[in-house]
PDB file of C-alpha atoms in Angstrom:
ATOM      1  CA  MET A   9     201.231 138.884 168.897  1.00 68.00           C
ATOM      2  CA  SER A  10     199.074 135.746 168.686  1.00 82.00           C
ATOM      3  CA  HIS A  11     198.266 133.921 165.450  1.00 79.00           C
ATOM      4  CA  TYR A  12     194.702 135.243 165.649  1.00 78.00           C
ATOM      5  CA  GLU A  13     195.901 138.823 166.085  1.00 81.00           C
ATOM      6  CA  GLU A  14     198.296 138.426 163.163  1.00 88.00           C
ATOM      7  CA  ARG A  15     195.469 137.176 160.964  1.00 91.00           C
ATOM      8  CA  LEU A  16     193.191 140.017 162.048  1.00 92.00           C
ATOM      9  CA  GLU A  17     195.851 142.632 161.278  1.00 92.00           C
ATOM     10  CA  LYS A  18     196.615 141.007 157.932  1.00 95.00           C
ATOM     11  CA  ASP A  19     192.919 141.059 156.987  1.00 96.00           C
ATOM     12  CA  LEU A  20     192.635 144.712 158.037  1.00 95.00           C
ATOM     13  CA  GLU A  21     195.709 145.625 156.032  1.00 95.00           C
ATOM     14  CA  ASN A  22     194.289 143.860 152.987  1.00 97.00           C
ATOM     15  CA  ILE A  23     190.954 145.695 153.249  1.00 97.00           C
ATOM     16  CA  ARG A  24     192.688 149.067 153.595  1.00 96.00           C
ATOM     17  CA  PHE A  25     194.890 148.257 150.591  1.00 97.00           C
ATOM     18  CA  GLU A  26     191.874 147.364 148.462  1.00 98.00           C
ATOM     19  CA  VAL A  27     190.031 150.556 149.457  1.00 98.00           C
ATOM     20  CA  SER A  28     193.101 152.649 148.611  1.00 97.00           C
ATOM     21  CA  ASP A  29     193.357 150.908 145.237  1.00 97.00           C
ATOM     22  CA  LEU A  30     189.672 151.553 144.547  1.00 98.00           C
ATOM     23  CA  ALA A  31     190.070 155.213 145.519  1.00 98.00           C
ATOM     24  CA  ARG A  32     193.033 155.528 143.146  1.00 97.00           C
ATOM     25  CA  ARG A  33     190.986 154.071 140.277  1.00 98.00           C
ATOM     26  CA  VAL A  34     188.013 156.316 141.009  1.00 98.00           C
ATOM     27  CA  LYS A  35     190.141 159.475 141.207  1.00 98.00           C
ATOM     28  CA  GLU A  36     191.748 158.556 137.888  1.00 98.00           C
ATOM     29  CA  ALA A  37     188.322 157.952 136.320  1.00 98.00           C
ATOM     30  CA  ALA A  38     187.080 161.378 137.431  1.00 98.00           C
ATOM     31  CA  LYS A  39     190.267 163.038 136.185  1.00 98.00           C
ATOM     32  CA  ASN A  40     190.061 161.279 132.821  1.00 98.00           C
ATOM     33  CA  ALA A  41     186.373 162.091 132.389  1.00 98.00           C
ATOM     34  CA  ILE A  42     187.034 165.811 132.871  1.00 97.00           C
ATOM     35  CA  HIS A  43     190.097 165.774 130.630  1.00 97.00           C
ATOM     36  CA  ALA A  44     188.169 163.940 127.908  1.00 97.00           C
ATOM     37  CA  LEU A  45     185.346 166.466 128.095  1.00 96.00           C
ATOM     38  CA  LEU A  46     187.586 169.536 128.017  1.00 96.00           C
ATOM     39  CA  THR A  47     189.666 168.228 125.089  1.00 96.00           C
ATOM     40  CA  GLY A  48     186.902 166.470 123.156  1.00 96.00           C
ATOM     41  CA  ASN A  49     188.786 163.174 123.464  1.00 97.00           C
ATOM     42  CA  GLN A  50     186.169 160.576 122.559  1.00 96.00           C
ATOM     43  CA  GLY A  51     188.625 157.685 122.955  1.00 97.00           C
ATOM     44  CA  LEU A  52     189.421 158.624 126.542  1.00 97.00           C
ATOM     45  CA  ALA A  53     185.727 159.107 127.292  1.00 97.00           C
ATOM     46  CA  SER A  54     184.952 155.614 125.967  1.00 96.00           C
ATOM     47  CA  ALA A  55     187.835 154.117 127.966  1.00 97.00           C
ATOM     48  CA  THR A  56     186.522 155.789 131.134  1.00 98.00           C
ATOM     49  CA  ILE A  57     183.070 154.329 130.553  1.00 97.00           C
ATOM     50  CA  LEU A  58     184.482 150.844 129.982  1.00 97.00           C
ATOM     51  CA  GLY A  59     186.682 151.196 133.056  1.00 97.00           C
ATOM     52  CA  ASP A  60     183.615 151.409 135.287  1.00 97.00           C
ATOM     53  CA  GLY A  61     183.151 147.638 135.071  1.00 97.00           C
ATOM     54  CA  PRO A  62     186.367 146.824 136.967  1.00 97.00           C
ATOM     55  CA  ILE A  63     185.530 149.553 139.502  1.00 98.00           C
ATOM     56  CA  ASN A  64     182.150 147.972 140.174  1.00 98.00           C
ATOM     57  CA  ARG A  65     183.728 144.528 140.546  1.00 98.00           C
ATOM     58  CA  LYS A  66     186.248 145.941 143.000  1.00 98.00           C
ATOM     59  CA  THR A  67     183.487 147.468 145.134  1.00 98.00           C
ATOM     60  CA  ARG A  68     181.731 144.102 145.318  1.00 98.00           C
ATOM     61  CA  GLU A  69     184.975 142.416 146.350  1.00 98.00           C
ATOM     62  CA  ILE A  70     185.532 144.965 149.140  1.00 98.00           C
ATOM     63  CA  ASP A  71     181.973 144.549 150.378  1.00 97.00           C
ATOM     64  CA  THR A  72     182.521 140.790 150.570  1.00 97.00           C
ATOM     65  CA  LEU A  73     185.824 141.252 152.421  1.00 97.00           C
ATOM     66  CA  CYS A  74     184.171 143.507 155.009  1.00 97.00           C
ATOM     67  CA  HIS A  75     181.290 141.157 155.715  1.00 96.00           C
ATOM     68  CA  ARG A  76     183.679 138.197 155.882  1.00 96.00           C
ATOM     69  CA  PHE A  77     185.861 140.116 158.343  1.00 96.00           C
ATOM     70  CA  ILE A  78     182.854 140.765 160.586  1.00 95.00           C
ATOM     71  CA  ALA A  79     181.752 137.135 160.437  1.00 95.00           C
ATOM     72  CA  VAL A  80     185.214 135.699 161.121  1.00 93.00           C
ATOM     73  CA  HIS A  81     186.567 138.127 163.707  1.00 92.00           C
ATOM     74  CA  LEU A  82     183.408 139.347 165.489  1.00 89.00           C
ATOM     75  CA  PRO A  83     185.209 142.710 165.839  1.00 87.00           C
ATOM     76  CA  SER A  84     185.149 144.982 168.874  1.00 87.00           C
ATOM     77  CA  ALA A  85     183.948 148.588 168.734  1.00 88.00           C
ATOM     78  CA  GLY A  86     186.962 150.149 167.001  1.00 89.00           C
ATOM     79  CA  HIS A  87     187.265 147.552 164.246  1.00 93.00           C
ATOM     80  CA  LEU A  88     183.498 147.391 163.842  1.00 93.00           C
ATOM     81  CA  ARG A  89     183.408 151.169 163.289  1.00 94.00           C
ATOM     82  CA  LEU A  90     186.094 150.775 160.649  1.00 95.00           C
ATOM     83  CA  MET A  91     184.150 148.066 158.805  1.00 96.00           C
ATOM     84  CA  SER A  92     180.973 150.131 158.948  1.00 95.00           C
ATOM     85  CA  SER A  93     182.843 153.128 157.522  1.00 96.00           C
ATOM     86  CA  VAL A  94     184.576 151.114 154.817  1.00 97.00           C
ATOM     87  CA  ILE A  95     181.235 149.747 153.609  1.00 97.00           C
ATOM     88  CA  ARG A  96     179.885 153.300 153.308  1.00 97.00           C
ATOM     89  CA  ILE A  97     183.105 154.649 151.754  1.00 98.00           C
ATOM     90  CA  ASN A  98     183.027 151.790 149.272  1.00 98.00           C
ATOM     91  CA  LEU A  99     179.542 152.857 148.192  1.00 97.00           C
ATOM     92  CA  ALA A 100     180.591 156.519 147.935  1.00 98.00           C
ATOM     93  CA  LEU A 101     183.556 155.619 145.718  1.00 98.00           C
ATOM     94  CA  GLU A 102     181.359 153.470 143.483  1.00 98.00           C
ATOM     95  CA  ARG A 103     178.997 156.407 142.997  1.00 98.00           C
ATOM     96  CA  ILE A 104     181.873 158.721 142.107  1.00 98.00           C
ATOM     97  CA  GLY A 105     182.850 156.203 139.442  1.00 98.00           C
ATOM     98  CA  ASP A 106     179.287 156.365 138.132  1.00 98.00           C
ATOM     99  CA  TYR A 107     179.474 160.170 137.974  1.00 98.00           C
ATOM    100  CA  ALA A 108     182.685 159.912 135.927  1.00 98.00           C
ATOM    101  CA  VAL A 109     180.805 157.717 133.468  1.00 98.00           C
ATOM    102  CA  THR A 110     177.978 160.250 133.197  1.00 97.00           C
ATOM    103  CA  ILE A 111     180.438 163.075 132.520  1.00 97.00           C
ATOM    104  CA  SER A 112     182.091 160.988 129.808  1.00 97.00           C
ATOM    105  CA  ARG A 113     178.719 160.283 128.199  1.00 96.00           C
ATOM    106  CA  GLU A 114     177.953 163.999 128.024  1.00 95.00           C
ATOM    107  CA  LEU A 115     180.902 164.390 125.639  1.00 93.00           C
ATOM    108  CA  GLN A 116     179.435 161.654 123.462  1.00 87.00           C
ATOM    109  CA  ARG A 117     176.163 163.551 123.449  1.00 88.00           C
ATOM    110  CA  ILE A 118     177.532 166.979 122.418  1.00 91.00           C
ATOM    111  CA  ASN A 119     180.287 165.365 120.304  1.00 88.00           C
ATOM    112  CA  THR A 120     182.707 168.259 120.815  1.00 90.00           C
ATOM    113  CA  ALA A 121     184.655 170.073 123.518  1.00 91.00           C
ATOM    114  CA  PRO A 122     182.503 172.734 125.228  1.00 93.00           C
ATOM    115  CA  ASP A 123     182.731 176.446 124.433  1.00 92.00           C
ATOM    116  CA  LYS A 124     185.816 178.110 125.945  1.00 93.00           C
ATOM    117  CA  ARG A 125     183.826 180.056 128.537  1.00 93.00           C
ATOM    118  CA  LEU A 126     181.961 176.933 129.644  1.00 94.00           C
ATOM    119  CA  ALA A 127     185.192 174.947 129.669  1.00 95.00           C
ATOM    120  CA  GLN A 128     186.744 177.470 132.055  1.00 96.00           C
ATOM    121  CA  GLY A 129     183.836 177.004 134.460  1.00 96.00           C
ATOM    122  CA  ILE A 130     184.101 173.224 134.292  1.00 97.00           C
ATOM    123  CA  GLU A 131     187.838 173.368 134.889  1.00 97.00           C
ATOM    124  CA  LEU A 132     187.436 175.709 137.869  1.00 97.00           C
ATOM    125  CA  LEU A 133     184.839 173.506 139.542  1.00 98.00           C
ATOM    126  CA  ALA A 134     186.682 170.297 138.670  1.00 98.00           C
ATOM    127  CA  ASP A 135     189.900 171.582 140.263  1.00 98.00           C
ATOM    128  CA  GLU A 136     188.091 172.384 143.513  1.00 98.00           C
ATOM    129  CA  VAL A 137     186.245 169.063 143.568  1.00 98.00           C
ATOM    130  CA  GLN A 138     189.283 166.952 142.692  1.00 98.00           C
ATOM    131  CA  LEU A 139     191.312 168.598 145.445  1.00 98.00           C
ATOM    132  CA  MET A 140     188.514 167.905 147.898  1.00 98.00           C
ATOM    133  CA  LEU A 141     188.315 164.271 146.798  1.00 98.00           C
ATOM    134  CA  SER A 142     192.088 163.797 147.007  1.00 98.00           C
ATOM    135  CA  GLN A 143     192.205 165.215 150.539  1.00 98.00           C
ATOM    136  CA  ALA A 144     189.228 163.098 151.575  1.00 98.00           C
ATOM    137  CA  VAL A 145     191.005 159.939 150.427  1.00 98.00           C
ATOM    138  CA  ASN A 146     194.221 161.019 152.161  1.00 98.00           C
ATOM    139  CA  SER A 147     192.354 161.687 155.397  1.00 98.00           C
ATOM    140  CA  PHE A 148     191.080 158.107 155.402  1.00 97.00           C
ATOM    141  CA  ASP A 149     194.436 156.581 154.450  1.00 96.00           C
ATOM    142  CA  GLU A 150     196.186 158.566 157.199  1.00 96.00           C
ATOM    143  CA  GLU A 151     193.339 158.243 159.745  1.00 95.00           C
ATOM    144  CA  ASN A 152     193.519 162.031 160.001  1.00 97.00           C
ATOM    145  CA  ALA A 153     190.302 163.460 161.445  1.00 97.00           C
ATOM    146  CA  GLU A 154     191.574 167.049 161.327  1.00 98.00           C
ATOM    147  CA  LEU A 155     192.295 166.810 157.599  1.00 98.00           C
ATOM    148  CA  ALA A 156     188.828 165.317 157.156  1.00 98.00           C
ATOM    149  CA  ARG A 157     187.247 168.276 158.984  1.00 97.00           C
ATOM    150  CA  ALA A 158     189.273 170.771 156.932  1.00 98.00           C
ATOM    151  CA  THR A 159     188.161 169.039 153.739  1.00 98.00           C
ATOM    152  CA  ILE A 160     184.502 169.159 154.754  1.00 98.00           C
ATOM    153  CA  ALA A 161     184.896 172.923 155.225  1.00 98.00           C
ATOM    154  CA  MET A 162     185.951 173.194 151.568  1.00 98.00           C
ATOM    155  CA  SER A 163     182.425 172.238 150.506  1.00 97.00           C
ATOM    156  CA  THR A 164     181.254 175.809 151.202  1.00 97.00           C
ATOM    157  CA  GLN A 165     183.532 177.153 148.471  1.00 97.00           C
ATOM    158  CA  VAL A 166     182.379 174.434 146.089  1.00 98.00           C
ATOM    159  CA  ASP A 167     178.759 175.448 146.755  1.00 97.00           C
ATOM    160  CA  HIS A 168     179.563 179.096 145.943  1.00 97.00           C
ATOM    161  CA  THR A 169     181.310 178.102 142.730  1.00 98.00           C
ATOM    162  CA  VAL A 170     178.421 175.894 141.641  1.00 97.00           C
ATOM    163  CA  ALA A 171     175.865 178.634 142.312  1.00 96.00           C
ATOM    164  CA  GLY A 172     177.831 181.114 140.206  1.00 96.00           C
ATOM    165  CA  LEU A 173     178.244 178.653 137.347  1.00 96.00           C
ATOM    166  CA  TYR A 174     174.551 177.759 137.316  1.00 95.00           C
ATOM    167  CA  GLU A 175     173.696 181.456 137.108  1.00 94.00           C
ATOM    168  CA  GLU A 176     176.147 181.964 134.252  1.00 93.00           C
ATOM    169  CA  LEU A 177     174.665 179.019 132.392  1.00 92.00           C
ATOM    170  CA  LEU A 178     171.354 180.893 132.245  1.00 90.00           C
ATOM    171  CA  ASP A 179     172.938 183.849 130.404  1.00 89.00           C
ATOM    172  CA  GLU A 180     170.540 184.481 127.526  1.00 83.00           C
ATOM    173  CA  GLN A 181     173.167 186.473 125.629  1.00 84.00           C
ATOM    174  CA  ALA A 182     175.544 183.527 125.326  1.00 87.00           C
ATOM    175  CA  GLN A 183     175.462 181.676 122.016  1.00 89.00           C
ATOM    176  CA  TRP A 184     175.159 178.200 123.485  1.00 91.00           C
ATOM    177  CA  SER A 185     172.765 175.596 122.165  1.00 91.00           C
ATOM    178  CA  LEU A 186     170.177 174.073 124.465  1.00 91.00           C
ATOM    179  CA  LEU A 187     171.908 170.704 124.107  1.00 92.00           C
ATOM    180  CA  GLU A 188     175.221 172.189 125.228  1.00 92.00           C
ATOM    181  CA  ARG A 189     173.618 173.963 128.181  1.00 93.00           C
ATOM    182  CA  PHE A 190     171.934 170.769 129.368  1.00 94.00           C
ATOM    183  CA  ALA A 191     175.150 168.771 128.963  1.00 95.00           C
ATOM    184  CA  VAL A 192     177.189 171.276 130.962  1.00 95.00           C
ATOM    185  CA  PHE A 193     174.445 171.493 133.604  1.00 96.00           C
ATOM    186  CA  SER A 194     174.701 167.716 133.975  1.00 96.00           C
ATOM    187  CA  VAL A 195     178.499 167.958 134.351  1.00 97.00           C
ATOM    188  CA  TYR A 196     178.204 170.661 137.023  1.00 97.00           C
ATOM    189  CA  HIS A 197     175.663 168.542 138.898  1.00 97.00           C
ATOM    190  CA  ARG A 198     177.872 165.437 138.817  1.00 98.00           C
ATOM    191  CA  LEU A 199     180.891 167.377 140.006  1.00 98.00           C
ATOM    192  CA  GLU A 200     178.781 168.759 142.831  1.00 98.00           C
ATOM    193  CA  ARG A 201     177.759 165.221 143.739  1.00 98.00           C
ATOM    194  CA  ILE A 202     181.418 164.102 143.743  1.00 98.00           C
ATOM    195  CA  ALA A 203     182.075 166.834 146.309  1.00 98.00           C
ATOM    196  CA  ASP A 204     179.140 165.540 148.365  1.00 98.00           C
ATOM    197  CA  GLN A 205     180.557 162.030 148.290  1.00 98.00           C
ATOM    198  CA  ALA A 206     183.999 163.337 149.277  1.00 98.00           C
ATOM    199  CA  LYS A 207     182.307 164.992 152.252  1.00 98.00           C
ATOM    200  CA  ASN A 208     180.630 161.681 153.120  1.00 97.00           C
ATOM    201  CA  LEU A 209     184.023 159.979 152.963  1.00 98.00           C
ATOM    202  CA  CYS A 210     185.430 162.537 155.408  1.00 98.00           C
ATOM    203  CA  GLU A 211     182.529 162.025 157.797  1.00 97.00           C
ATOM    204  CA  GLN A 212     183.212 158.293 157.792  1.00 97.00           C
ATOM    205  CA  THR A 213     186.895 158.935 158.495  1.00 97.00           C
ATOM    206  CA  ILE A 214     185.973 161.070 161.509  1.00 97.00           C
ATOM    207  CA  PHE A 215     183.597 158.339 162.712  1.00 96.00           C
ATOM    208  CA  THR A 216     186.296 155.686 162.341  1.00 94.00           C
ATOM    209  CA  VAL A 217     188.944 157.698 164.195  1.00 94.00           C
ATOM    210  CA  SER A 218     186.864 159.276 166.955  1.00 90.00           C
ATOM    211  CA  GLY A 219     183.486 157.584 167.009  1.00 87.00           C
ATOM    212  CA  GLU A 220     181.914 160.982 166.313  1.00 81.00           C
ATOM    213  CA  GLY A 221     178.792 160.602 164.179  1.00 73.00           C
ATOM    214  CA  LYS A 222     177.551 162.815 161.381  1.00 69.00           C
ATOM    215  CA  ALA A 223     176.341 166.199 162.581  1.00 55.00           C
ATOM    216  CA  ARG A 224     172.576 166.634 162.339  1.00 48.00           C
TER     217      ARG A 224
END
């Protein structure tokens, strides 16, 4: 392997490492935001909000690394696809971090853990979404297009769960305040968006591995 090839591989390895580290931070932020909400842990919610700063800095660093890689190496088709995907994945992960912040802020707004029935709905949806996100990240790390496709298919179940939870939230017989209903609605919506971003991540993995673009 030539010196140039060694440098190229080292730069690629570094970019993949940084993306994996960002994904780990984002998954932890989402997990902590949900746990804080379900337990009424204001300290954890505040820590999750403050932790978004380092996540945002990391996304900017990765963006710089990708553009520098393109400028230095003038990559061929395969590596160029990877850089294009990483830039989009980077953006998706940043948005998931933002959704974790929003979920944490909802706890600050209602100032208490949600009603048991609402908490069960949040936990159900969060489990489905977190599994989808974890598999999406794994599919990219492993360059596994089949896992990415299987993860995309999970979005149908998430959609069914969300629809049922939205309908339940409109139950006029439930003794929930309007503030609590709006807060939980916001949490459901953010979890749904995390699933959408996980799907985007999978689509970028498929594009990187096979060159297959997003289905229209």
